[in-house]
Short mmCIF file of C-alpha atoms and ligand atoms in Angstrom, two decimals:
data_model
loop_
_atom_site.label_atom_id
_atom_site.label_comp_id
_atom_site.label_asym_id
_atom_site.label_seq_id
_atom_site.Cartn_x
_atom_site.Cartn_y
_atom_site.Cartn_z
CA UNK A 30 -15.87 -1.80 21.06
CA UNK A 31 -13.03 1.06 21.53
CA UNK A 32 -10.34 -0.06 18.68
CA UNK A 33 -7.99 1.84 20.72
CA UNK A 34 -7.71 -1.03 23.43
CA UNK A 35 -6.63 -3.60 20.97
CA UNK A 36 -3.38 -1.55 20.18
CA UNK A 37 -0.11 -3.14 21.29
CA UNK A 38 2.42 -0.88 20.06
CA UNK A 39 2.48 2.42 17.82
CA UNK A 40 5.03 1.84 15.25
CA UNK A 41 4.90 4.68 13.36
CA UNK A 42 2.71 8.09 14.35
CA UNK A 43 0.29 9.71 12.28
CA UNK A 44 2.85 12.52 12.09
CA UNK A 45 5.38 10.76 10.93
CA UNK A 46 3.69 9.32 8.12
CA UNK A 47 2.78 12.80 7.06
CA UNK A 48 6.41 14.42 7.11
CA UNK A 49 7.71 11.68 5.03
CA UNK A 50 4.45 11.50 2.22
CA UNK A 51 5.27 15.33 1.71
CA UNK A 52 8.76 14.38 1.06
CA UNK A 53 7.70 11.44 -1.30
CA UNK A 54 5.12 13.54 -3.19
CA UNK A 55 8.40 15.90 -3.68
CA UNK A 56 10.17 13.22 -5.33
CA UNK A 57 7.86 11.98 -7.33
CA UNK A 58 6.33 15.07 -8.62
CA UNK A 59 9.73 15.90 -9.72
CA UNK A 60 10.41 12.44 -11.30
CA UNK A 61 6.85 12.76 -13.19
CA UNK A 62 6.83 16.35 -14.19
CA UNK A 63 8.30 16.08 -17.60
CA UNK A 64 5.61 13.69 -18.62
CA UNK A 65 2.63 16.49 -21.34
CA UNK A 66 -0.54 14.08 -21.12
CA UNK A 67 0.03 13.46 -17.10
CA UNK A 68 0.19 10.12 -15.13
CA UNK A 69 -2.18 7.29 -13.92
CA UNK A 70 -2.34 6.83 -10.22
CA UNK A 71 -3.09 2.93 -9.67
CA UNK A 72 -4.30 2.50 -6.22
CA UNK A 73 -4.34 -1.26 -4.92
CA UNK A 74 -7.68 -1.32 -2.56
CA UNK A 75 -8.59 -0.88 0.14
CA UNK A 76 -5.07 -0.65 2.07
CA UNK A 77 -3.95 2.04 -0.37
CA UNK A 78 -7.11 4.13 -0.13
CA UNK A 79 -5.79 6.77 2.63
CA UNK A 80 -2.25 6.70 1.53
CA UNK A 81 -2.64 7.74 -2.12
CA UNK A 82 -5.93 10.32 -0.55
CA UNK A 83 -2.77 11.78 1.27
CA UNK A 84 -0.07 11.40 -0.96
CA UNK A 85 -1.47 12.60 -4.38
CA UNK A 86 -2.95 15.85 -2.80
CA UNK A 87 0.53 17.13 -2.13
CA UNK A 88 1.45 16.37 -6.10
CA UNK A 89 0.46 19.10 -7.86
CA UNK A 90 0.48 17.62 -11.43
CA UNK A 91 -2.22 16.48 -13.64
CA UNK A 92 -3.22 12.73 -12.91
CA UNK A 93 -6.32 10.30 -13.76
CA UNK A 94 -6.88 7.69 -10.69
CA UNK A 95 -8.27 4.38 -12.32
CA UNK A 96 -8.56 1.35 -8.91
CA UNK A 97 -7.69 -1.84 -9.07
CA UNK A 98 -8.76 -4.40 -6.42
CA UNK A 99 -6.56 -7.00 -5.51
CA UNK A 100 -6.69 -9.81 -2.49
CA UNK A 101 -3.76 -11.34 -1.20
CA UNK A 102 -5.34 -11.93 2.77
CA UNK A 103 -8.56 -12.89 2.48
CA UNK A 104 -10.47 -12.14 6.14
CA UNK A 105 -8.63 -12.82 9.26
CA UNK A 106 -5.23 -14.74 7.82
CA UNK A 107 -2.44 -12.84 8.25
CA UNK A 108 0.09 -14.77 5.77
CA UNK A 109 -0.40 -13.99 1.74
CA UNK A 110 -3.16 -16.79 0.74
CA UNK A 111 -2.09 -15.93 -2.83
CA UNK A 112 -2.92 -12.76 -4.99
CA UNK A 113 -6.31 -12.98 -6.74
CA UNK A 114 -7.02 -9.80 -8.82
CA UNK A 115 -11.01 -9.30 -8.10
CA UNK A 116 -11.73 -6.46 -9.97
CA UNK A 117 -10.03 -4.27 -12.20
CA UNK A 118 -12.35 -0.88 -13.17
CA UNK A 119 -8.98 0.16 -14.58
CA UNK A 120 -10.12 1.94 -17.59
CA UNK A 121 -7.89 2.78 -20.65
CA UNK A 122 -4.27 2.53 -19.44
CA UNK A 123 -3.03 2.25 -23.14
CA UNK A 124 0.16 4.70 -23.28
CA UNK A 125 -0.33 6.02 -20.09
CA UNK A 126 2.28 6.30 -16.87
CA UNK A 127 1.33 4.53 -14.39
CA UNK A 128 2.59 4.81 -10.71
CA UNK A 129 0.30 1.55 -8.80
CA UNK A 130 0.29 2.91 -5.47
CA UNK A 131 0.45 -0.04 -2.64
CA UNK A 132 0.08 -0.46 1.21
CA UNK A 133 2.63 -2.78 2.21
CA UNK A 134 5.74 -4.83 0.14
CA UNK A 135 5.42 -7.74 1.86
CA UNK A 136 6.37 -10.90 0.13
CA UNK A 137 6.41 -9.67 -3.71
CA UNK A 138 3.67 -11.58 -4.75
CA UNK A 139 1.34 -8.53 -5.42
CA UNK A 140 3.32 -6.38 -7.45
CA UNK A 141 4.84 -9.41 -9.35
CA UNK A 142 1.37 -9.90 -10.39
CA UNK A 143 0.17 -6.44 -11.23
CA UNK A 144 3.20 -4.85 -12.78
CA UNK A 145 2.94 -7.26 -15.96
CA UNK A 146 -0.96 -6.82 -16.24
CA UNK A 147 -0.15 -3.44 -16.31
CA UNK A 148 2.47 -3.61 -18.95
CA UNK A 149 -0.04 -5.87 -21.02
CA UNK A 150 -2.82 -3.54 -20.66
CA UNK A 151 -0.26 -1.41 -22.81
CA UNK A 152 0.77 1.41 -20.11
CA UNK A 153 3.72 3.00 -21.50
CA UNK A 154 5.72 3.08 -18.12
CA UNK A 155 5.17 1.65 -14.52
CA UNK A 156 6.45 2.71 -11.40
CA UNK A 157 5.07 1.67 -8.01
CA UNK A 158 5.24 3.49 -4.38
CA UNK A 159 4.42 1.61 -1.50
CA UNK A 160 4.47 3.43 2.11
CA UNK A 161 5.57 0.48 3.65
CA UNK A 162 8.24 -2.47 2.91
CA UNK A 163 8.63 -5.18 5.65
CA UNK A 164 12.19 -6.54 6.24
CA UNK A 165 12.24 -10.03 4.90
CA UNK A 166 13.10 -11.52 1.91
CA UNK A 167 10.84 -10.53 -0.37
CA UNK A 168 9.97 -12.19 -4.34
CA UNK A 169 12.96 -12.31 -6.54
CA UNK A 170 13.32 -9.24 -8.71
CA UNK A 171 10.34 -7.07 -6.91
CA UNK A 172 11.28 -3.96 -5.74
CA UNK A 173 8.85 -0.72 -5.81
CA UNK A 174 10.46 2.81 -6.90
CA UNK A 175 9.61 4.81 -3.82
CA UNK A 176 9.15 3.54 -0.02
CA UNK A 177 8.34 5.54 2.60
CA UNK A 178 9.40 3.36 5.76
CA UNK A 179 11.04 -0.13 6.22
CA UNK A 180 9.38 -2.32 9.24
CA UNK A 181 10.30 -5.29 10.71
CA UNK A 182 8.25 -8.40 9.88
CA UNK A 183 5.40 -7.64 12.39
CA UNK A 184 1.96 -7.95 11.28
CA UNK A 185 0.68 -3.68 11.10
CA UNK A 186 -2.68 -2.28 10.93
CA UNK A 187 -3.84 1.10 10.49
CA UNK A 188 -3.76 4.07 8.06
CA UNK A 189 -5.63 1.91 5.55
CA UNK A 190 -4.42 -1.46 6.51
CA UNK A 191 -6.85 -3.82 8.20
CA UNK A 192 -6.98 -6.83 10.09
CA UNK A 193 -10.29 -8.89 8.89
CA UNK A 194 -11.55 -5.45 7.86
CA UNK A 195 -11.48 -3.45 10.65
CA UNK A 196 -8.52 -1.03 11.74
CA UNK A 197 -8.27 0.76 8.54
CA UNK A 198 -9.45 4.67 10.28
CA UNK A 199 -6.44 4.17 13.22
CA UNK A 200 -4.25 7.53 12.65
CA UNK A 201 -1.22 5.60 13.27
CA UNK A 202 0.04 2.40 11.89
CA UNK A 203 -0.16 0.08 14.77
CA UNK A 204 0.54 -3.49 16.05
CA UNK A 205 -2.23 -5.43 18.08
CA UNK A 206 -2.36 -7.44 20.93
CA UNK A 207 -1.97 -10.98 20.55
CA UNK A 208 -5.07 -11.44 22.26
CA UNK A 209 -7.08 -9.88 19.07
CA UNK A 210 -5.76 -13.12 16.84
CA UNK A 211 -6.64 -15.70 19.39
CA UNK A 212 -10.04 -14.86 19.53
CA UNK A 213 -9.98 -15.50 15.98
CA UNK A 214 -9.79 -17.96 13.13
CA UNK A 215 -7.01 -20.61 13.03
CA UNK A 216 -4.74 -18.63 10.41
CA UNK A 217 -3.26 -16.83 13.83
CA UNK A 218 0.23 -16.81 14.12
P1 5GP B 319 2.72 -9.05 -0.78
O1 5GP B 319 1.88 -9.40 -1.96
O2 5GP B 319 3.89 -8.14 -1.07
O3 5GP B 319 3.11 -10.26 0.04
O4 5GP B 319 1.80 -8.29 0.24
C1 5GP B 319 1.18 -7.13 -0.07
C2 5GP B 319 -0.22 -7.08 0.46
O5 5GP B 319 -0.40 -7.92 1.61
C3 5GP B 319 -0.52 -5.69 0.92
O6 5GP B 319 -1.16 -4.99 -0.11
C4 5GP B 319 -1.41 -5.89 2.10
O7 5GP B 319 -2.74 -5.91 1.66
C5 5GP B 319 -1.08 -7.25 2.63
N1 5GP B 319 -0.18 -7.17 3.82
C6 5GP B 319 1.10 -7.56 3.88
N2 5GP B 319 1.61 -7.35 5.11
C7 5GP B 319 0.61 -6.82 5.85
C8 5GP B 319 0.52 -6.36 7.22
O8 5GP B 319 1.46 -6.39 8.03
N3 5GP B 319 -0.68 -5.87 7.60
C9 5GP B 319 -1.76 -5.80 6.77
N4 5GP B 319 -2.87 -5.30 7.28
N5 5GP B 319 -1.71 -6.21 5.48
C10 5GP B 319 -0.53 -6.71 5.03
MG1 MG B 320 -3.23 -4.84 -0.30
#
């Protein structure tokens, strides 16, 4: 019942995460402040729901937020099953610059897919911010403009990130006992 007790490890506080958005939101808001008609924040969702909530109210320039949806890990796998774009409620992004806003670089596979949609949707530019990268070897060619943190390859949850949907409202991005995956489906590590 209490999520708490399924924690194995905080990687990275609450805190932390919060010194370094203000510092990315810096950065960016410099980067992006030439730019008259203002930028498109792309969110992927749900993982980069409480991120971008945090990040884009420290950047004080003019923006329009259009989501995109995108599933890589469907339920309780914890290895990319493939990215699937389920929804897009983009709306016009036709000249616009776009920064897509992600979780987690992982493997590549999610921003090799959306970056070109994007482009043939007709945005003028598009940058992409993840708060996370994971150290392994990711897609050929995919890199994202800003990071906040580099992680080892450990499976994370919290701050937006889930594990078969639940975790996202933990303060701090978190590990979990193994004990929470062997309970569970037979994509456990
Ligand atoms: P990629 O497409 O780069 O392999 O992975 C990106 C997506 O996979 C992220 O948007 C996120 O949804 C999911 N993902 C990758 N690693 C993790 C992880 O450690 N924890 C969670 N909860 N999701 C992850
Ligand atoms: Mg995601």
């Amino acid at each position: 019942m209490v999520m708490q007790e399924d924690i194995e490890k905080v990687l990275i506080s609450a805190e932390q995460v919060h010194t370094r958005i203000k510092a990315m939101a810096l950065e960016i808001t410099r980067d992006f402040s030439d730019i008259e008609s203002g930028i498109t924040i792309v969110p992927i969702m749900t993982g980069a729901m409480i991120f971008t909530a945090d990040l884009i109210r420290e950047m004080p320039i003019r923006m329009k937020i259009n989501l995109m949806t995108v599933s890589s890990y469907p339920g309780a796998s914890l290895r990319t099953q493939g990215v699937t774009v389920l929804a897009k409620q983009l709306g016009d992004v036709h000249g616009r610059h776009v920064l897509l806003i992600d979780d987690i670089l992982d493997s590549g596979g999610t921003l090799r897919a959306v970056i070109p949609l994007l482009k043939e949707l007709g945005a003028d530019s598009v940058r992409s911010c993840v708060l996370l990268r994971k150290d392994r070897q990711t897609v050929k060619g995919v890199q994202a403009d800003y990071v906040g943190f580099d992680i080892p390859d450990e499976f994370v949850v919290g701050y937006g990130l889930d594990y078969d949907s639940v975790y996202r409202n933990l303060r701090d991005i978190c590990t979990l006992k193994p004990s929470v995956y062997s309970t569970n489906t037979p994509n456990t590590p």
